[in-house]
Coordinates of C-alpha atoms and ligand atoms in Angstrom, one line a residue:
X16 CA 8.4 22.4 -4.1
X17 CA 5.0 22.4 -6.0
X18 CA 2.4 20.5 -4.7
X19 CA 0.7 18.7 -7.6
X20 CA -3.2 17.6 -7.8
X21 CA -4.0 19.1 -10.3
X22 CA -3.3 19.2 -13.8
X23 CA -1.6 21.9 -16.3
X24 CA -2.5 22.4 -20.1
X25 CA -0.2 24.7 -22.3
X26 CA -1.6 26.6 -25.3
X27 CA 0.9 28.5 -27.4
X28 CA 0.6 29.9 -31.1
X29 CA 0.9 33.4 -32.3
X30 CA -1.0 36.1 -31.3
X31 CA -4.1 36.2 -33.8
X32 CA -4.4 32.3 -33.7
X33 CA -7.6 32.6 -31.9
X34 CA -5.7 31.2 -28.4
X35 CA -7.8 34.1 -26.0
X36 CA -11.1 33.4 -28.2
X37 CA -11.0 29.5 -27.9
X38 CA -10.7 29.8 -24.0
X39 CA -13.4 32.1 -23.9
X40 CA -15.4 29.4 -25.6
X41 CA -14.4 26.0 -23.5
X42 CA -14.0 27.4 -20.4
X43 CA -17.2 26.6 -18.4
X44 CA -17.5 23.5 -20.2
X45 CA -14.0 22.0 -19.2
X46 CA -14.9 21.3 -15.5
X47 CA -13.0 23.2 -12.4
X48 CA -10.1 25.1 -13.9
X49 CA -7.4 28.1 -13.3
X50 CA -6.7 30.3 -16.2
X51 CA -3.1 32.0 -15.8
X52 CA -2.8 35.7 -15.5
X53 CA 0.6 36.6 -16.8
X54 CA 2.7 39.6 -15.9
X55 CA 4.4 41.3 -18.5
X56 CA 6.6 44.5 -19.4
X57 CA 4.6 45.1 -23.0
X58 CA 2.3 48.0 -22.9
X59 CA -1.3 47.6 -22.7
X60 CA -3.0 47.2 -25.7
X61 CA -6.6 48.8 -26.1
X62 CA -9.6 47.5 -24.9
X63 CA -6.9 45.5 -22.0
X64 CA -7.5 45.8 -18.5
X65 CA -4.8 45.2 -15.7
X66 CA -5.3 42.3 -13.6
X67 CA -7.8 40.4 -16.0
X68 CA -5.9 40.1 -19.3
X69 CA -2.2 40.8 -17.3
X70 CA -0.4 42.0 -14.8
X71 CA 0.6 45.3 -16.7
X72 CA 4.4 46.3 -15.2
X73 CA 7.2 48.3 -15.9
X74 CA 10.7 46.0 -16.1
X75 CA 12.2 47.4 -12.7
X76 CA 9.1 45.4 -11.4
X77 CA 9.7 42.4 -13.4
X78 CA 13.3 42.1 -12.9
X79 CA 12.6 42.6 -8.8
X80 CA 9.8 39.9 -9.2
X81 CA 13.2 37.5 -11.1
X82 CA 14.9 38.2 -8.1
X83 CA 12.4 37.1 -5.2
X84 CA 12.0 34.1 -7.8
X85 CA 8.7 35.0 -8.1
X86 CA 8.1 33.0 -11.6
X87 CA 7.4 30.1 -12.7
X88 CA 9.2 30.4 -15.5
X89 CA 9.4 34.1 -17.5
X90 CA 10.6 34.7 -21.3
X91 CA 12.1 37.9 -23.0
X92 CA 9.0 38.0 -26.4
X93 CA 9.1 40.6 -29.3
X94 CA 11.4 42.3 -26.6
X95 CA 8.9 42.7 -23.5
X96 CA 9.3 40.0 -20.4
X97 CA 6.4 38.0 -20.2
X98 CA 6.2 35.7 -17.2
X99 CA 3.8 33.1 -14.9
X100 CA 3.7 33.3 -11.4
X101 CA 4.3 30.5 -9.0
X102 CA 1.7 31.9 -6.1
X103 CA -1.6 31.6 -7.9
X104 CA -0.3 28.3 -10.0
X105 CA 0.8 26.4 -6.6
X106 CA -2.8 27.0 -4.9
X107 CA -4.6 26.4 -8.0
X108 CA -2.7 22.9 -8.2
X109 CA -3.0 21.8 -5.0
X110 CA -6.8 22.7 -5.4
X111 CA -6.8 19.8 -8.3
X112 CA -7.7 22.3 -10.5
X113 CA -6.9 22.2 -14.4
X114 CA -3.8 25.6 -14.9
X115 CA -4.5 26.7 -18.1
X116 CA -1.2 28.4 -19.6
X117 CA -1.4 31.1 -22.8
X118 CA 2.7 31.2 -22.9
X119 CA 5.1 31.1 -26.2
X120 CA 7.5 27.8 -26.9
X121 CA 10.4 29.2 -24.3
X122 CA 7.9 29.4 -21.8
X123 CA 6.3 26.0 -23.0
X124 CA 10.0 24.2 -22.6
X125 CA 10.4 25.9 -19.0
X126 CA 7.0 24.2 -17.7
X127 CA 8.1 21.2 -18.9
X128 CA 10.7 21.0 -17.4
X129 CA 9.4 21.6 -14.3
X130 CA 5.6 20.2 -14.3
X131 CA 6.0 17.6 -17.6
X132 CA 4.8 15.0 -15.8
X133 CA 1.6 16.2 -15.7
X134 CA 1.4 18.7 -18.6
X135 CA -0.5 18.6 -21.8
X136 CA 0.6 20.9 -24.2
X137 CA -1.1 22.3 -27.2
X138 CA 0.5 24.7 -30.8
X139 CA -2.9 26.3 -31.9
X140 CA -2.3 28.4 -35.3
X141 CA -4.5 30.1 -37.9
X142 CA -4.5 27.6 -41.2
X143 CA -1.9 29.6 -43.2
X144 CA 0.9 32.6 -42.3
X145 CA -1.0 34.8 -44.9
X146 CA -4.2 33.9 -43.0
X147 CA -2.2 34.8 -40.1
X148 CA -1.3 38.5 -41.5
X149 CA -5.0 39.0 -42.3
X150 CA -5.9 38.7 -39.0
X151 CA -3.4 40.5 -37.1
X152 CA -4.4 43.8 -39.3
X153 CA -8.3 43.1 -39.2
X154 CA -7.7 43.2 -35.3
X155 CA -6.4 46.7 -36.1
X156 CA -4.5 46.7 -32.6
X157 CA -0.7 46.7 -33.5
X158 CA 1.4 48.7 -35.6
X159 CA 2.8 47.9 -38.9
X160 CA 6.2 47.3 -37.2
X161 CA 4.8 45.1 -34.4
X162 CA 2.5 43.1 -37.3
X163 CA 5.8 42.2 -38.4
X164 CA 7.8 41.2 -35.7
X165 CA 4.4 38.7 -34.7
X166 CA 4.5 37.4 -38.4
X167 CA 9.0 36.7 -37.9
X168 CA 8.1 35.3 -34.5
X169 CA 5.3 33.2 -35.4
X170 CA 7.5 31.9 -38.5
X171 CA 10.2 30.9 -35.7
X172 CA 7.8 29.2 -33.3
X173 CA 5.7 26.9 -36.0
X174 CA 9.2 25.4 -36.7
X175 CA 8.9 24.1 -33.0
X176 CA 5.3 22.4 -33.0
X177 CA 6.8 18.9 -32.9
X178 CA 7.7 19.9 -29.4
X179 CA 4.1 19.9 -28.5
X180 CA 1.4 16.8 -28.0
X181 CA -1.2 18.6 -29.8
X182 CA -1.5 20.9 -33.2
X183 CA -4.6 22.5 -33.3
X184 CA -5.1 24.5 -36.4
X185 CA -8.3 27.2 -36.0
X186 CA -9.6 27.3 -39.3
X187 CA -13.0 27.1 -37.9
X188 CA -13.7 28.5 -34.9
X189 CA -16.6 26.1 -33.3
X190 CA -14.7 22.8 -34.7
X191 CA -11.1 24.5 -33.1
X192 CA -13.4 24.3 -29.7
X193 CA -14.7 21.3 -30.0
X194 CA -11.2 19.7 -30.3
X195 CA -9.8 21.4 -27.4
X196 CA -11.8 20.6 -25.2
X197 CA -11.4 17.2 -25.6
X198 CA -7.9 17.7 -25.3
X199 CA -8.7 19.6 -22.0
X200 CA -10.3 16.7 -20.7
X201 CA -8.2 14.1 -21.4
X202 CA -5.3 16.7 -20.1
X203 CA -6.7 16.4 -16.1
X204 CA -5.9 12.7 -16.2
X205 CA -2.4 13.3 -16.3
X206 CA -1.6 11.8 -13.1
X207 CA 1.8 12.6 -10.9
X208 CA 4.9 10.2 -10.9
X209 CA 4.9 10.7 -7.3
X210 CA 0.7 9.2 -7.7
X211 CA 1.7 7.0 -10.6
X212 CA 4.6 5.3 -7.9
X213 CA 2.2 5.0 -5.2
X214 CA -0.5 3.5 -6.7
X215 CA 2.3 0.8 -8.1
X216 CA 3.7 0.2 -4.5
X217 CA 0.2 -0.3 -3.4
X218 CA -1.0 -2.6 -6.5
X219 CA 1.6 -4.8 -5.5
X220 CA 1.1 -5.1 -1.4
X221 CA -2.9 -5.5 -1.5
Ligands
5GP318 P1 0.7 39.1 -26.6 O1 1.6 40.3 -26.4 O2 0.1 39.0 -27.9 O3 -0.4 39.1 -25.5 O4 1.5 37.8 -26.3 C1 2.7 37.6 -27.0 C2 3.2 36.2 -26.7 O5 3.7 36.1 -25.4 C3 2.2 35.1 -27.0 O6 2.9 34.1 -27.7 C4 1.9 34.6 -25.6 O7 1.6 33.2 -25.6 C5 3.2 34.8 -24.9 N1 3.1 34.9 -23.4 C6 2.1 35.5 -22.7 N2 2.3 35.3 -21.4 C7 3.4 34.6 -21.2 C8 4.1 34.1 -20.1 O8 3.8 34.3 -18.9 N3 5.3 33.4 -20.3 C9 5.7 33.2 -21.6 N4 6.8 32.5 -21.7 N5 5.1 33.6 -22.7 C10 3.9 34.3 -22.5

């Protein structure tokens, strides 16, 4: 049972929408917030540390981490497990912080399911899927083979935006940030139905 004060904001999009550089950009200006550290099978990409930009481990680890029910939720992507865990997310939400989540649209549907009541969630994608392929081989930091399963991937997931509240497309950079974090701050007055029912009950007894 999660305790919820807080407030939890989904970003998803594919890798090379700018997701990682946005944060970067609103996060000491979006008030007291948690950013997720996912744990994931995929292996770590240059210029990645373990523990800041993951949890780098191997699937006998993941799969023992399913078990103990560990997760939050967890999704199979371009054929590594990626998943959040519920530790770190419980503490930061009873701490009424703002749980930001970097997690793809299976992952999106899973927090929903469980946390929708006081989720905001946001499809952030570069303005075009050629814009999309320049990027990934500027970044220079996956194969031509891996380029392509991001592009098939990303092609799948835009068809699912409508599932979001929010698309955010990052043409420009400084204009993307600007927008989110309005978003972000509107996102921490989500309030709980549990809050929402309370404050009812007592409206109507004062
Ligand atoms: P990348 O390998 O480029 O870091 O991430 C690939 C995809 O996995 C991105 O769409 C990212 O949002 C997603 N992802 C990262 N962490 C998680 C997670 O914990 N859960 C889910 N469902 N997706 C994740």
């Amino acid at each position: 049972m999660l305790i919820k004060r807080g407030a939890v904001l989904v970003l998803s999009g594919p890798s090379g929408a700018g997701k990682s550089s946005l944060i970067s950009k609103i996060i000491d200006d979006i008030g007291d917030c948690y950013f997720s550290i996912s744990t994931t099978t995929r292996p770590m990409r240059a210029g990645e540390k373990d523990g800041v930009d993951y949890h780098f481990v191997d699937e006998e680890e993941f799969k023992a981490g399913i078990e103990r029910d560990e997760f939050l939720e967890y999704a199979v992507v371009h054929g590594n497990y990626y998943g959040t865990s519920l530790g770190p997310v419980k503490e930061a939400l009873a701490g009424g912080k703002l749980v930001i989540f970097d997690i793809d649209v299976q992952g999106n549907v899973s927090v929903n399911s469980r946390l929708g009541d006081i989720t905001t969630s946001v499809f952030i994608t570069p303005p075009s899927l050629s814009e999309l392929r320049r990027r990934l081989e500027a970044r220079g930091t996956d194969s031509c083979e891996i380029i392509e399963k991001r592009i098939e991937n990303a092609k799948r997931e835009i068809q699912r935006v409508s599932e979001y509240d929010y698309l955010l497309v990052n043409d420009d950079l400084d204009h993307a940030a600007e927008q989110l974090k309005l978003i972000a701050k509107v996102a921490r007055m989500k309030l709980p139905t549990e809050e929402i029912n309370e404050f009812v009950n007592k409206w109507e007894n004062i």
